[in-house]
N, CA, C and O of each residue as an XYZ file, in Angstrom:
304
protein
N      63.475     89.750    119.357
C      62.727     89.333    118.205
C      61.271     89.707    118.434
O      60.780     89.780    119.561
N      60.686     89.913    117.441
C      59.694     90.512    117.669
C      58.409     89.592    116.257
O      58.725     89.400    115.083
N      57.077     89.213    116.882
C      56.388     88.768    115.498
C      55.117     89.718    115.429
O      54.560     90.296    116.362
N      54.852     89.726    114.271
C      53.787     91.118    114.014
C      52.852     90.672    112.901
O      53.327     90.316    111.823
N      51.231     90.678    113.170
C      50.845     90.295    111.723
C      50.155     91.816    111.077
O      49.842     92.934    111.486
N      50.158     91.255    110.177
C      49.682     92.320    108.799
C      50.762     92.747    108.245
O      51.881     92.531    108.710
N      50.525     93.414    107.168
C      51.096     94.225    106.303
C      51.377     95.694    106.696
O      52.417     96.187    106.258
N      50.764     96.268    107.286
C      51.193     97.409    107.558
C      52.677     97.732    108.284
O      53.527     98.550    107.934
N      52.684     96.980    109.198
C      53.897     97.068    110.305
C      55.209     96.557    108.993
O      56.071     97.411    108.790
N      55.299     95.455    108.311
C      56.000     95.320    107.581
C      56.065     96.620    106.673
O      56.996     97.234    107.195
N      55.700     97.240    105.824
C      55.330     98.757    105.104
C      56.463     99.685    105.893
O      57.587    100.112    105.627
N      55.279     99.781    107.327
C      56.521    100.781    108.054
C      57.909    100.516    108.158
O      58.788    101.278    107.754
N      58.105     99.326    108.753
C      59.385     98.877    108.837
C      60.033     99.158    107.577
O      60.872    100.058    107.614
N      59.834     98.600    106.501
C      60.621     98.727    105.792
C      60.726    100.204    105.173
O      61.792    100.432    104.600
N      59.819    101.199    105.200
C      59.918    102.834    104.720
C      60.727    103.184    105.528
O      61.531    103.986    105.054
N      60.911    102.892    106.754
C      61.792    103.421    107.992
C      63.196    102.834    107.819
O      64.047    103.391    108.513
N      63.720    101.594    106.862
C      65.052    101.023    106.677
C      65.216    101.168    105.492
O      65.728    100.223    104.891
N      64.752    102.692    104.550
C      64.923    102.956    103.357
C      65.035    101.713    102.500
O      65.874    101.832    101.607
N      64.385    100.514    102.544
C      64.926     99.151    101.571
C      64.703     99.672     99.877
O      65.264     99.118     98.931
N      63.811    100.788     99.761
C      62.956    100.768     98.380
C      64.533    101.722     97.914
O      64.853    101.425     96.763
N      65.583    102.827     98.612
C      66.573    102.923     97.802
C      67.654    102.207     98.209
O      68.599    102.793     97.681
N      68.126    101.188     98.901
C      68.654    100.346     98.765
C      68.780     99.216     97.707
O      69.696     98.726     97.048
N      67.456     99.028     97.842
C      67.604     98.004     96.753
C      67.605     98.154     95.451
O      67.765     97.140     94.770
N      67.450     99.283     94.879
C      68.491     99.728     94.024
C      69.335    100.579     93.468
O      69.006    101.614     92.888
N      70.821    100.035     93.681
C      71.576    100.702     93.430
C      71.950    101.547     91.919
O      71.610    100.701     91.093
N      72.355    102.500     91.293
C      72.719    103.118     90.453
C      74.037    102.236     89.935
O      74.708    101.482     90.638
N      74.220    102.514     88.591
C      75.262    102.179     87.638
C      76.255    103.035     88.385
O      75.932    103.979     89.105
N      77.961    102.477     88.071
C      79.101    103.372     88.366
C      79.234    104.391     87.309
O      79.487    104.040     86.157
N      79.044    105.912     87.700
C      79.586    107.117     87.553
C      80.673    107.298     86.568
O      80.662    108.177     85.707
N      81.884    106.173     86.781
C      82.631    105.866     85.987
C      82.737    104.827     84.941
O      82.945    105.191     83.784
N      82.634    103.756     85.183
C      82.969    102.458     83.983
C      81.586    102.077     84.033
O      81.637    101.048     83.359
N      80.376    102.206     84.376
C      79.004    102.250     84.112
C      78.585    100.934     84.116
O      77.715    100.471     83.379
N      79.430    100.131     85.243
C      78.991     98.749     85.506
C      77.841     98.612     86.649
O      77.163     99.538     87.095
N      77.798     97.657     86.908
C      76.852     97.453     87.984
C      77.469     96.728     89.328
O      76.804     96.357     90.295
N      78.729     96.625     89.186
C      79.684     96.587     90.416
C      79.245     97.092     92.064
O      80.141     97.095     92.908
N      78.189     97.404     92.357
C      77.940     98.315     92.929
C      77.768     98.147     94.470
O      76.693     97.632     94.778
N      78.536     98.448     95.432
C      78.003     98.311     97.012
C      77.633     99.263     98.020
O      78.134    100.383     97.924
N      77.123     99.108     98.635
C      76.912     99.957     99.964
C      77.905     99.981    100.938
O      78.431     98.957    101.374
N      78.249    101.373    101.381
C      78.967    101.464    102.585
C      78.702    102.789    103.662
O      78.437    103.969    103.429
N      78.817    102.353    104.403
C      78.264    103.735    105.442
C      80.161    104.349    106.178
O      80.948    103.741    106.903
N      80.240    105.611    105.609
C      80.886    106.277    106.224
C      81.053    106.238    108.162
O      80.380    105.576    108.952
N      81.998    107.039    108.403
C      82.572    106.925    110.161
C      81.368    108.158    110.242
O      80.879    108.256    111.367
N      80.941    108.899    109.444
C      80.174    110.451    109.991
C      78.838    109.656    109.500
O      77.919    110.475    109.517
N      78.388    108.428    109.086
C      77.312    107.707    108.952
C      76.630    108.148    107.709
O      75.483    107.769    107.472
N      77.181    108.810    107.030
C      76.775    108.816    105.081
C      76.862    107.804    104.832
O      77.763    107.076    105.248
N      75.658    107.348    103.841
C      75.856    106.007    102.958
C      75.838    106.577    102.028
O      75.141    107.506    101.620
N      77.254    105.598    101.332
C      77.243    105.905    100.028
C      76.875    104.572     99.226
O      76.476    103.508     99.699
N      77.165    104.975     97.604
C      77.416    103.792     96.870
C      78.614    103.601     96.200
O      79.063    104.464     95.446
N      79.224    102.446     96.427
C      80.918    102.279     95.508
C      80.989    101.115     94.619
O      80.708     99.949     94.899
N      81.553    101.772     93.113
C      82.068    100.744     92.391
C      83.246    100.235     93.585
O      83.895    100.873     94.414
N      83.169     98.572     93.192
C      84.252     97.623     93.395
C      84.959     96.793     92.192
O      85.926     96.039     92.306
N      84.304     97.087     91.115
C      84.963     96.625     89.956
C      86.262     96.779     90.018
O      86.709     97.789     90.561
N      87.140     95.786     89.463
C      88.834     96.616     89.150
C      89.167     97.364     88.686
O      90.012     98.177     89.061
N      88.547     97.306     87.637
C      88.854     98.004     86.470
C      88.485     99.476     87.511
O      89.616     99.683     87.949
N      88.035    100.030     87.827
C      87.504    101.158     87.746
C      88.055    101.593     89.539
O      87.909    102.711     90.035
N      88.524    100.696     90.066
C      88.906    101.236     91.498
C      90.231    101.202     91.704
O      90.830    101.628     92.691
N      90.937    100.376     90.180
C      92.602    100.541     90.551
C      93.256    101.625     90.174
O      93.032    101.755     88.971
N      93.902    102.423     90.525
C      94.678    103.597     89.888
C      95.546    102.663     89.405
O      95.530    101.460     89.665
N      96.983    103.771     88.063
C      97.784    102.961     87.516
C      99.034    102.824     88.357
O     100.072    102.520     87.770
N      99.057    103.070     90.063
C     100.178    102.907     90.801
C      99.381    101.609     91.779
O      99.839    101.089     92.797
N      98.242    101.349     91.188
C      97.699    100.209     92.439
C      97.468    100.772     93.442
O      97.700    100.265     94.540
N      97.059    101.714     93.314
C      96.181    102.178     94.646
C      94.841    102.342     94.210
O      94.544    102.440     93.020
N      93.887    102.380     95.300
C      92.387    102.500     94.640
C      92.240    104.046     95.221
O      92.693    104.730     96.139
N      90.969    104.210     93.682
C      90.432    105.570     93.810
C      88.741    104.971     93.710
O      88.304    105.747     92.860
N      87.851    104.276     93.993
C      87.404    104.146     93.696
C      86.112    104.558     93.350
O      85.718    105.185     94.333
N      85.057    104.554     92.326
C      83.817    105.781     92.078
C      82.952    105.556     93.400
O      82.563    104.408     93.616
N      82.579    106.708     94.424
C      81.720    106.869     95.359
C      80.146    107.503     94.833
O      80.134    107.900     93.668
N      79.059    107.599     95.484
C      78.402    108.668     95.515
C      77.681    108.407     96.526
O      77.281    107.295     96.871
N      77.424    109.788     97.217
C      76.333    109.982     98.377
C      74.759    109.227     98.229
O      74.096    109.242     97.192
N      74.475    108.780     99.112
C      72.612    108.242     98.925
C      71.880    109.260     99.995
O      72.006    109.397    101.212
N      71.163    109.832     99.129
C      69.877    110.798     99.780
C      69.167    109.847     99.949
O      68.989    108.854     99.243
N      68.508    110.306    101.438
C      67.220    109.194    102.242
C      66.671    110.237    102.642
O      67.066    111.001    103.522
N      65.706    110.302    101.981
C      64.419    111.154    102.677
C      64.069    110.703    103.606
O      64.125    109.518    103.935
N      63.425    112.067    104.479
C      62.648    111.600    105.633
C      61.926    110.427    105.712
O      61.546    109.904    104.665
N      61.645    109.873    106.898
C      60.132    108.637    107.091
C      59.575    109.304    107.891
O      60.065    109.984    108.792
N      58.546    109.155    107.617
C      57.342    109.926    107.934
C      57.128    109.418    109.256
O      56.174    109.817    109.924
């Protein structure tokens, strides 16, 4: 644990844990809800996924559910 004053160190920290596109996520691709979560791939891509039902059940009950990649720019 670590305590730090000012604002700056908080700034960095958080430009360096991408929070500003984390915190917000995009509408689903598909059913255009706001269902929306984070998950980090095994090759460490984060994406974003509907979890809605509607939109992650196929009609055999299996899920397909809407993904998309998150670009993270560099930190400086």
């Amino acid at each position: 644990m670590l305590t730090m004053r000012g604002a700056h160190f908080a700034r960095k920290l958080l430009e360096h844990e991408h929070a500003a596109v984390f915190a917000a996520p995009p509408r689903c691709g598909r059913c255009k809800g706001a269902e929306i979560e984070i998950r980090r791939r095994q090759n460490g891509t984060w994406v974003w996924r509907c979890y809605a039902p509607a939109c992650k059940t196929t009609p055999k009950g299996g899920t397909n559910a809407w993904t998309q990649n998150i670009r993270l720019g560099r930190v400086r």
